[in-house]
Short mmCIF file of N, CA and C in Angstrom, two decimals:
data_model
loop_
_atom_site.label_atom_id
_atom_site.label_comp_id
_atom_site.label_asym_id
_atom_site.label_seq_id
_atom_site.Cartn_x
_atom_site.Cartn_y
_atom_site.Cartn_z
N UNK A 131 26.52 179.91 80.38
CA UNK A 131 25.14 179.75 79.98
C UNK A 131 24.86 180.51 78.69
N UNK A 132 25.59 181.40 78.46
CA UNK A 132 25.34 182.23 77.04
C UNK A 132 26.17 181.69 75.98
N UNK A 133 25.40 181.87 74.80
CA UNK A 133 25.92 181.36 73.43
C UNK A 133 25.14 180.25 72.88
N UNK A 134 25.30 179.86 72.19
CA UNK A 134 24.56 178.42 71.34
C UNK A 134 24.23 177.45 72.06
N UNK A 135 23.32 177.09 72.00
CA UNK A 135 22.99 175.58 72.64
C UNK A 135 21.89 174.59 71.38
N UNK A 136 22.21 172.86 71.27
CA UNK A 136 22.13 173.06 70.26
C UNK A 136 20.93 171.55 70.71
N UNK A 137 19.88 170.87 69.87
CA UNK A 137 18.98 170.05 70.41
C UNK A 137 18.91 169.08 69.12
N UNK A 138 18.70 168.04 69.04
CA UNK A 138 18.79 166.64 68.39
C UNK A 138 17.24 166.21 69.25
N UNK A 139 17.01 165.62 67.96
CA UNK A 139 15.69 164.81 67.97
C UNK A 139 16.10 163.65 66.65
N UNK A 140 14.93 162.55 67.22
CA UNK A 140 14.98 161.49 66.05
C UNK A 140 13.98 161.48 65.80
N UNK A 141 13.44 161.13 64.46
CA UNK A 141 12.31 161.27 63.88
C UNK A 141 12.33 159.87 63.30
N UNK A 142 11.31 158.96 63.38
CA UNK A 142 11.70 157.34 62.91
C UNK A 142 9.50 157.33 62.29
N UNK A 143 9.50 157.27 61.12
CA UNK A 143 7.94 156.99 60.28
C UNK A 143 7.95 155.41 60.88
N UNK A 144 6.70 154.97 61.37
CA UNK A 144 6.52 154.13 61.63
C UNK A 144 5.38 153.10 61.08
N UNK A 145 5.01 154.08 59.52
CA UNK A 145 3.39 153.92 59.55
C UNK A 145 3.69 153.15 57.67
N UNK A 146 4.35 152.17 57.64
CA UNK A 146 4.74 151.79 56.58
C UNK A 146 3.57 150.25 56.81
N UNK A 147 2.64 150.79 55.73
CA UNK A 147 1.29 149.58 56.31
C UNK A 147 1.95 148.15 54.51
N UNK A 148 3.00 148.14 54.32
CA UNK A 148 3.64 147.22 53.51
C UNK A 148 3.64 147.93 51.87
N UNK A 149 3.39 148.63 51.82
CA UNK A 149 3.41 149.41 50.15
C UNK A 149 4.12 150.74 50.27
N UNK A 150 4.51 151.00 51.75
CA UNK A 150 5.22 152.39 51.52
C UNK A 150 4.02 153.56 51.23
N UNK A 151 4.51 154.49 50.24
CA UNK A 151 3.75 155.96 49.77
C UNK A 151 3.32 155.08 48.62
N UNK A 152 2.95 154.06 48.67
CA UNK A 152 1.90 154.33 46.91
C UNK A 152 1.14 154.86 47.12
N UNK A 153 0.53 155.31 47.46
CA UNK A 153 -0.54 156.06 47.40
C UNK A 153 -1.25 157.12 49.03
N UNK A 154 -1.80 158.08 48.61
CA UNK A 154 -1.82 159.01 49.66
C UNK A 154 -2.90 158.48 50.73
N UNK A 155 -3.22 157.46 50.31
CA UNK A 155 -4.41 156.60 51.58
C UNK A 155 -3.78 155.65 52.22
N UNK A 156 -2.19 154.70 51.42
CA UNK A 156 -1.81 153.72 51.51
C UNK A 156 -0.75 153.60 53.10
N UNK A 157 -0.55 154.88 53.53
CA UNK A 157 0.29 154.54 54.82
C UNK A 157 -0.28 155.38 55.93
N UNK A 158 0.37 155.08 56.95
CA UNK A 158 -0.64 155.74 58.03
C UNK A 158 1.34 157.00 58.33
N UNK A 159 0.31 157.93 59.18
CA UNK A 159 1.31 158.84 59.24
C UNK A 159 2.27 158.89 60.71
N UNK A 160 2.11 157.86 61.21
CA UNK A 160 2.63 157.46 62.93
C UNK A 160 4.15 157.88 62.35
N UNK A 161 4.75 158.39 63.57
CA UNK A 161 6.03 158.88 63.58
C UNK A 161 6.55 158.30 65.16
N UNK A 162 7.86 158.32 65.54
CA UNK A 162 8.06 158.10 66.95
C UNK A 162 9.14 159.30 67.56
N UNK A 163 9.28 159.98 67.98
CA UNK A 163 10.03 161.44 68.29
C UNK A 163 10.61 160.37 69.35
N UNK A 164 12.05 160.43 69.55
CA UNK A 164 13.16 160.03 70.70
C UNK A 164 14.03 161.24 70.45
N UNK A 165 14.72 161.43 71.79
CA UNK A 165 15.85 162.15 72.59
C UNK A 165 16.37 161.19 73.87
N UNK A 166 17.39 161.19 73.29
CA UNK A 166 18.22 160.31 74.37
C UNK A 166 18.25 160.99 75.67
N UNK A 167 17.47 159.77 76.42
CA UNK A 167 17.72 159.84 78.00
C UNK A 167 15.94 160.58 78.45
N UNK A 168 14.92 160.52 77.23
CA UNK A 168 13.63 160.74 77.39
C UNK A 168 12.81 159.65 76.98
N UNK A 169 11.43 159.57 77.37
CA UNK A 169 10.56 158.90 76.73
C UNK A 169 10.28 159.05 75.61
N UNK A 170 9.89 157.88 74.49
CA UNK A 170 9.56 158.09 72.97
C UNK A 170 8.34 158.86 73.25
N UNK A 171 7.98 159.58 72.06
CA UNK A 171 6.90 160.42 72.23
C UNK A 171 5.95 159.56 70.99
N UNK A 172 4.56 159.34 70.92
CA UNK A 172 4.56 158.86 69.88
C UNK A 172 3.32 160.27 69.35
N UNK A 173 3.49 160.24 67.60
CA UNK A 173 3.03 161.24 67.02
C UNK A 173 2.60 161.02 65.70
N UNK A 174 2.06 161.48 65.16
CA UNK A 174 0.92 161.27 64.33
C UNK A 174 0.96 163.03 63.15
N UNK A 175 0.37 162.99 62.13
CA UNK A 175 -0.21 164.10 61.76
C UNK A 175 -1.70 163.96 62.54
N UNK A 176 -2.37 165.69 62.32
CA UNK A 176 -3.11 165.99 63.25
C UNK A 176 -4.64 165.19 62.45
N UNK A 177 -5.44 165.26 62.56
CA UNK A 177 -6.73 163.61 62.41
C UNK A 177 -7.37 164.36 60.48
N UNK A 178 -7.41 165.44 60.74
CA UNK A 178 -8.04 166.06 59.63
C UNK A 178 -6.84 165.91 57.87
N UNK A 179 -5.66 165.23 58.48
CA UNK A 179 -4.59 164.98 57.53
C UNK A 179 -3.84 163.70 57.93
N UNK A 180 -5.74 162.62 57.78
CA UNK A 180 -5.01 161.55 58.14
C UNK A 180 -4.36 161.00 58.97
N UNK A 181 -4.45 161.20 60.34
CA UNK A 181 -3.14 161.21 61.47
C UNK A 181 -4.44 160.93 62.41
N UNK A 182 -3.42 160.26 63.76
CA UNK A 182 -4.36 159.26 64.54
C UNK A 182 -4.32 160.58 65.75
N UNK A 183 -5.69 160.87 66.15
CA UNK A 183 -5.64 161.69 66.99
C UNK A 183 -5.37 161.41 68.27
N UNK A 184 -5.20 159.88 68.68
CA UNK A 184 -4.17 159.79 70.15
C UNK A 184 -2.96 160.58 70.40
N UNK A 185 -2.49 160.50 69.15
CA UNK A 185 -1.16 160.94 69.30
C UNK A 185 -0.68 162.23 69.00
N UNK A 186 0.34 163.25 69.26
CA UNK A 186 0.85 164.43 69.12
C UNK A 186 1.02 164.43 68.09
N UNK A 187 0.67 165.62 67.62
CA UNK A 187 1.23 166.32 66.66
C UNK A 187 1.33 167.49 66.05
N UNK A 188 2.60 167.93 64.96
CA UNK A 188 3.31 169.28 64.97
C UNK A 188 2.43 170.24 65.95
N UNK A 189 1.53 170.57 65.13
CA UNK A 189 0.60 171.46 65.47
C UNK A 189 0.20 171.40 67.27
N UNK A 190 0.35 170.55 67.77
CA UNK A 190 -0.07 170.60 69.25
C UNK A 190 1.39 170.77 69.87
N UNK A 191 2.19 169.88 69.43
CA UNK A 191 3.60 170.27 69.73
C UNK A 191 4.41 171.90 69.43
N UNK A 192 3.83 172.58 68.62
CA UNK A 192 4.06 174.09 69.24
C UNK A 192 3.24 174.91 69.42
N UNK A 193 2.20 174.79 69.96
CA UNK A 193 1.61 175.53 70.65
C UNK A 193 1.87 174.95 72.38
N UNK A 194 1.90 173.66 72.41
CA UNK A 194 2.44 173.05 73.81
C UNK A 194 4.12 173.94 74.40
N UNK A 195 5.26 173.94 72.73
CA UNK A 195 6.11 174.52 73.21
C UNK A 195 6.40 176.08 73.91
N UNK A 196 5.02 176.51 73.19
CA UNK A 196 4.51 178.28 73.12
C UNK A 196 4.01 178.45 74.66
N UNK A 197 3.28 177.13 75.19
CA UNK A 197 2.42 177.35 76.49
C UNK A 197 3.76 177.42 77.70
N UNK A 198 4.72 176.52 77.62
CA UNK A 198 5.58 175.87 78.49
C UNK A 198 6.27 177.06 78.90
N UNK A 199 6.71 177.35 77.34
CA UNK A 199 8.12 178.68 77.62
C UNK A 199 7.90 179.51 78.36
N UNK A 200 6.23 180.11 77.95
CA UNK A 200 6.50 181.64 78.87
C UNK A 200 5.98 180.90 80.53
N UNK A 201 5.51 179.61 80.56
CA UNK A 201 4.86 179.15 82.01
C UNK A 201 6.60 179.48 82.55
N UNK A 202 7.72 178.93 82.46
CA UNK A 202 8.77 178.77 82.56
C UNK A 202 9.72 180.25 82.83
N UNK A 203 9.36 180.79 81.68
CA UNK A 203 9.99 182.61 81.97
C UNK A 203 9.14 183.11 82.70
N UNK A 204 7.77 182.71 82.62
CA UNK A 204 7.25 183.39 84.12
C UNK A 204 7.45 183.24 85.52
N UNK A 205 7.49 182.08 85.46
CA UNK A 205 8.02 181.65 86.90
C UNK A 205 9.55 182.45 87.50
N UNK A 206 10.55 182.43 86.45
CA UNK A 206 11.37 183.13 86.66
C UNK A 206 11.49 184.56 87.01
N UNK A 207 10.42 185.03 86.12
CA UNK A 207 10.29 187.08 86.46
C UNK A 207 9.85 186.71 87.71
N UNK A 208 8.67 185.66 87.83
CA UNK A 208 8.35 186.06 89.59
C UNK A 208 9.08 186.13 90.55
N UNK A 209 10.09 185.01 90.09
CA UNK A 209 10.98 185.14 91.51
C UNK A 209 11.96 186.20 91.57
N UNK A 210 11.96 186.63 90.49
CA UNK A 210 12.70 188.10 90.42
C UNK A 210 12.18 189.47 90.91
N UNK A 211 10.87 189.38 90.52
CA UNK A 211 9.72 190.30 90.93
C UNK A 211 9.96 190.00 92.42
N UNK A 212 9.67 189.09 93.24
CA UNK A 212 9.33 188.49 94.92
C UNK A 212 8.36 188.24 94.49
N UNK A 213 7.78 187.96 93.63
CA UNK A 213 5.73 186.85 93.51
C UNK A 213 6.41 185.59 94.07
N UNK A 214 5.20 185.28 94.42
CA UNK A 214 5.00 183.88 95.15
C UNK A 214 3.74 183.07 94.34
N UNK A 215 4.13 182.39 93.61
CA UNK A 215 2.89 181.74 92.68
C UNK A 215 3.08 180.51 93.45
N UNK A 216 1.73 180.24 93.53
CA UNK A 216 0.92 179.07 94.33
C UNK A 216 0.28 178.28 93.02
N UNK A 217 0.04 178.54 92.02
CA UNK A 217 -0.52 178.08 91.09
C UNK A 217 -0.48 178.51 89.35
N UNK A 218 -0.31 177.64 88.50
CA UNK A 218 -0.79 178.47 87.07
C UNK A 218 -1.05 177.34 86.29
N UNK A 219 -2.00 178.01 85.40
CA UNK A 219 -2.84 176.96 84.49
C UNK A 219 -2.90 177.61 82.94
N UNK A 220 -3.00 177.07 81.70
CA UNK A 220 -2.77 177.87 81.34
C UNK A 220 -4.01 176.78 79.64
N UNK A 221 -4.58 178.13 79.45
CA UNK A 221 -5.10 177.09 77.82
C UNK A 221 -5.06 178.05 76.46
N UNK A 222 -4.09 177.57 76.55
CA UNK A 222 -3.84 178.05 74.59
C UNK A 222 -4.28 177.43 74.03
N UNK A 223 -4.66 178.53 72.84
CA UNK A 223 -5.48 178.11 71.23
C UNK A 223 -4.51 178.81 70.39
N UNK A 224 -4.37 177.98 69.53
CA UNK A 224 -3.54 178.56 68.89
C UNK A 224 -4.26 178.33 67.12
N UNK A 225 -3.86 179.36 66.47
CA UNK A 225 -5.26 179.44 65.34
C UNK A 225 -4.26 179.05 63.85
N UNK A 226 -4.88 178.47 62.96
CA UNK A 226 -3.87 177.89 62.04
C UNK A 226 -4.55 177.87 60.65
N UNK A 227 -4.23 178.61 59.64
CA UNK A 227 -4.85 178.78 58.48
C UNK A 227 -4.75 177.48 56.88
N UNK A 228 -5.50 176.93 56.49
CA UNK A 228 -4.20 176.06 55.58
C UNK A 228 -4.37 176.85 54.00
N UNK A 229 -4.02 177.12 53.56
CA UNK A 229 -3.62 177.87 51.91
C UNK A 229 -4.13 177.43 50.85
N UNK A 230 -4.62 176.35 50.84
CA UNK A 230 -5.68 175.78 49.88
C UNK A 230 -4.52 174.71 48.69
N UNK A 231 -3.13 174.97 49.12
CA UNK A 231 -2.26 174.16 48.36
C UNK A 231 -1.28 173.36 48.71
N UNK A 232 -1.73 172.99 49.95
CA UNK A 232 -1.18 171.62 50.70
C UNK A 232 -0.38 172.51 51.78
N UNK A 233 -0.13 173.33 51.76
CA UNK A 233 0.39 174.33 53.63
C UNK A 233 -0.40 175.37 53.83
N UNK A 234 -0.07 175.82 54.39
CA UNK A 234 -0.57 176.97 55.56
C UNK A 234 0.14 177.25 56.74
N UNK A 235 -0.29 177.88 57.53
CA UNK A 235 0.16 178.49 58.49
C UNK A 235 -0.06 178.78 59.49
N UNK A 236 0.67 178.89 60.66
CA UNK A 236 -0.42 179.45 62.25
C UNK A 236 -0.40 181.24 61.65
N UNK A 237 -1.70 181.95 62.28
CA UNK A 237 -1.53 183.22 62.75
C UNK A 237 -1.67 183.83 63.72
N UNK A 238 -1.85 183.14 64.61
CA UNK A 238 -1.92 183.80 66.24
C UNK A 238 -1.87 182.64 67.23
N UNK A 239 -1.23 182.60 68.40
CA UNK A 239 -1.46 182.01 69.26
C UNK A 239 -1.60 182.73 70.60
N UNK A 240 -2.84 182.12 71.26
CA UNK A 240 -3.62 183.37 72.13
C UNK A 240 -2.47 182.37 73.67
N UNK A 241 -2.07 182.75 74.35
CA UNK A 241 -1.90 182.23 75.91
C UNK A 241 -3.21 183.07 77.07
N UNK A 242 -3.55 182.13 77.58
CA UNK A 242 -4.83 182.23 78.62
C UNK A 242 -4.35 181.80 79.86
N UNK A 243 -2.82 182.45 80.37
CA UNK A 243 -2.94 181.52 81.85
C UNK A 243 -3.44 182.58 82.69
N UNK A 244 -3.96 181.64 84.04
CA UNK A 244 -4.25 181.63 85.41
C UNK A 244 -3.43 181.45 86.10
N UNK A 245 -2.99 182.65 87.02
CA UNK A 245 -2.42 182.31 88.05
C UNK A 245 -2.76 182.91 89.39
N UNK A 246 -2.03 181.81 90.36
CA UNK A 246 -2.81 182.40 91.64
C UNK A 246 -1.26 182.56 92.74
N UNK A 247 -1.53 183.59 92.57
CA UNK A 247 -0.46 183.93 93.80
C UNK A 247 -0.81 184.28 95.45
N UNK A 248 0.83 184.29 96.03
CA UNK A 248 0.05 183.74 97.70
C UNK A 248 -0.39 185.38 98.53
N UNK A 249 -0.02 186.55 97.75
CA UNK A 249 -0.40 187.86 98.27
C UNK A 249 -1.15 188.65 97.58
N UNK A 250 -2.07 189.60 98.10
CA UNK A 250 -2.63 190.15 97.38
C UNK A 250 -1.80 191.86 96.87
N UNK A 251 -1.05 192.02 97.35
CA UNK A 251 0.63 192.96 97.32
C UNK A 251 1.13 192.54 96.68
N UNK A 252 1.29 191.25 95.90
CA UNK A 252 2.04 190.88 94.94
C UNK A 252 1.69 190.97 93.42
N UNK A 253 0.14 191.59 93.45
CA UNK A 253 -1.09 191.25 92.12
C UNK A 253 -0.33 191.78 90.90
N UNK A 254 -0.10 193.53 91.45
CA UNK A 254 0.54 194.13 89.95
C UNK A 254 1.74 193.61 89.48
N UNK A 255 2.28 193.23 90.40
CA UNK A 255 4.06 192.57 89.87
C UNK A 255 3.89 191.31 89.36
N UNK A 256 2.36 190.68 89.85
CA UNK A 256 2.21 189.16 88.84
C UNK A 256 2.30 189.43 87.40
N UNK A 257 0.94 190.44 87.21
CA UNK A 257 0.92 191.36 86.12
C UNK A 257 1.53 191.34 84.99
N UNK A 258 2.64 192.29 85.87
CA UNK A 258 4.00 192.70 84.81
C UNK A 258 4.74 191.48 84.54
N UNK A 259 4.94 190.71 85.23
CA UNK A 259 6.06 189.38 85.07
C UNK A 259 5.42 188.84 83.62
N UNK A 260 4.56 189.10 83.43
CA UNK A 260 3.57 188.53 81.83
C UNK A 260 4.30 188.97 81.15
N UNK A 261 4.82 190.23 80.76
CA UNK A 261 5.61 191.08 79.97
C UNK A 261 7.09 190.64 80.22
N UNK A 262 7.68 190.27 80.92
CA UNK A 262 8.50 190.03 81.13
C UNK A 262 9.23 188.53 80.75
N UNK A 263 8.55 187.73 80.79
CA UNK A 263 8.24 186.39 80.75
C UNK A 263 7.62 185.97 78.97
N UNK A 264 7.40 186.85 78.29
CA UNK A 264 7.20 187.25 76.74
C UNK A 264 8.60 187.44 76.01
N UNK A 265 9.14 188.54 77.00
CA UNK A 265 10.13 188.20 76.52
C UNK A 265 11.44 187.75 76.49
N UNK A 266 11.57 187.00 77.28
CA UNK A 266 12.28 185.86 77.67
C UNK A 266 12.21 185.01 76.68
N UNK A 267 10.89 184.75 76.57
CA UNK A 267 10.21 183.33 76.11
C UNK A 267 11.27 183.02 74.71
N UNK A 268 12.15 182.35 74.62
CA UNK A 268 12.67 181.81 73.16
C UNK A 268 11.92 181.10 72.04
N UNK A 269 10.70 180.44 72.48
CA UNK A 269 10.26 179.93 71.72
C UNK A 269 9.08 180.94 70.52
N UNK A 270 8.78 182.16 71.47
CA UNK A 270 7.68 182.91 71.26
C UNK A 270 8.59 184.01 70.19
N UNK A 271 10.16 183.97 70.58
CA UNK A 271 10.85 185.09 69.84
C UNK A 271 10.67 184.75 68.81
N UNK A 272 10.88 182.90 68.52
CA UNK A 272 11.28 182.45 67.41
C UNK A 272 9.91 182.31 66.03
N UNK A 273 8.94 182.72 66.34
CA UNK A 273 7.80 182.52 65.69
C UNK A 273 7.78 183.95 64.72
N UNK A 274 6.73 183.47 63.44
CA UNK A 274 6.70 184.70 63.13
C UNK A 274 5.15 185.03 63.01
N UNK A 275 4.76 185.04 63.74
CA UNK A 275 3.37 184.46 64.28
C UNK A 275 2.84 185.57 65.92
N UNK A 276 2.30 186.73 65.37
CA UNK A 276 2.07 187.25 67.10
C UNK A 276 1.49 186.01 68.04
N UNK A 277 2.20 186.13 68.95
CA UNK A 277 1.31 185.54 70.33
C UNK A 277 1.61 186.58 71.61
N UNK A 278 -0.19 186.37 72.13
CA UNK A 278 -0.80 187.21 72.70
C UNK A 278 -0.65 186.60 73.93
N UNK A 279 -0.44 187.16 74.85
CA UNK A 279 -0.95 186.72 76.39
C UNK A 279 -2.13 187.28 77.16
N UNK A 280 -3.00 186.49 77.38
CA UNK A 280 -4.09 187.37 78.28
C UNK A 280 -4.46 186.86 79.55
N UNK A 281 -3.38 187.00 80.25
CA UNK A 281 -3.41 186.55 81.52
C UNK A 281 -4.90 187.28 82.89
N UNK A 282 -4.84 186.02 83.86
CA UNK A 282 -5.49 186.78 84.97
C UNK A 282 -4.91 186.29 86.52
N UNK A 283 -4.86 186.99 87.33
CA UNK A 283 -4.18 186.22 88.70
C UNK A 283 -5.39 187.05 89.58
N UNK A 284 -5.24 185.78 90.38
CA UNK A 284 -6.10 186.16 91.75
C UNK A 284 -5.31 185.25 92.63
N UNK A 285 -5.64 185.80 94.48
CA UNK A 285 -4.40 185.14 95.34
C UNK A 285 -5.67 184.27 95.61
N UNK A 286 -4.29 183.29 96.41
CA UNK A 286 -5.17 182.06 97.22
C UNK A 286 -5.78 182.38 98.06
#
């Protein structure tokens, strides 16, 4: 399990409305994300840059990856801890600046989960598994971007 592991995506523009890029109004920005042996994802830039807001994009796609990881390393500290999670919910905002010259940047992404575990003996070790589950998180290492967790648990 240790060492490199390595991930492929396809990226296929789909938004070629018959003129291509002539012009920055002239195509739409639809993309289709595939990984073999998953569903196409379909994706868009985000609505304020032109992009169809049905669809995903960058910007929701990592803060979605930011929410998952630590849901994922948390679950793990718990069962390491002995928590018994019955539940977790979780709503990230994640805050994103643009530079005034066509990029920008995220600078914080807040995590807000809820969780509900099945003891009330288990509360402080839910707690800590937050910390624990941070840093695990690969996706959260990989940012250069603080993200915050401000968790709360109450039992069922």
């Amino acid at each position: 399990m240790f060492g490199e592991h390595r991930y492929t995506v396809t990226s296929v523009w789909t938004g070629d409305r018959g003129t291509g890029t002539s012009g920055y109004r002239d195509y739409d920005r639809s993309v289709t994300l595939s990984i073999h042996g998953k569903p196409d994802l379909p994706a868009s830039s985000d609505k304020p840059f032109r992009g169809d807001p049905a669809r995903w994009n960058p910007e929701d796609m990592l803060l979605a990856a930011l929410s998952e990881c630590h849901l994922l390393s948390y679950l793990h500290a718990c069962v390491q801890a002995g928590v018994i999670v019955r539940g977790y919910t979780d709503k990230a905002i994640g805050i994103m600046f643009e530079d005034g010259q066509g990029g920008g940047r995220f600078t914080e992404v807040i995590l807000r989960p809820h969780v509900i575990i099945a003891e009330e003996s288990m509360k402080d070790a839910a707690m800590r598994a937050h910390h624990q589950a941070h840093e695990w998180c690969f996706i959260a290492s990989s940012v250069n971007f603080p993200v915050r967790v401000e968790p709360t648990v109450r039992v069922a």
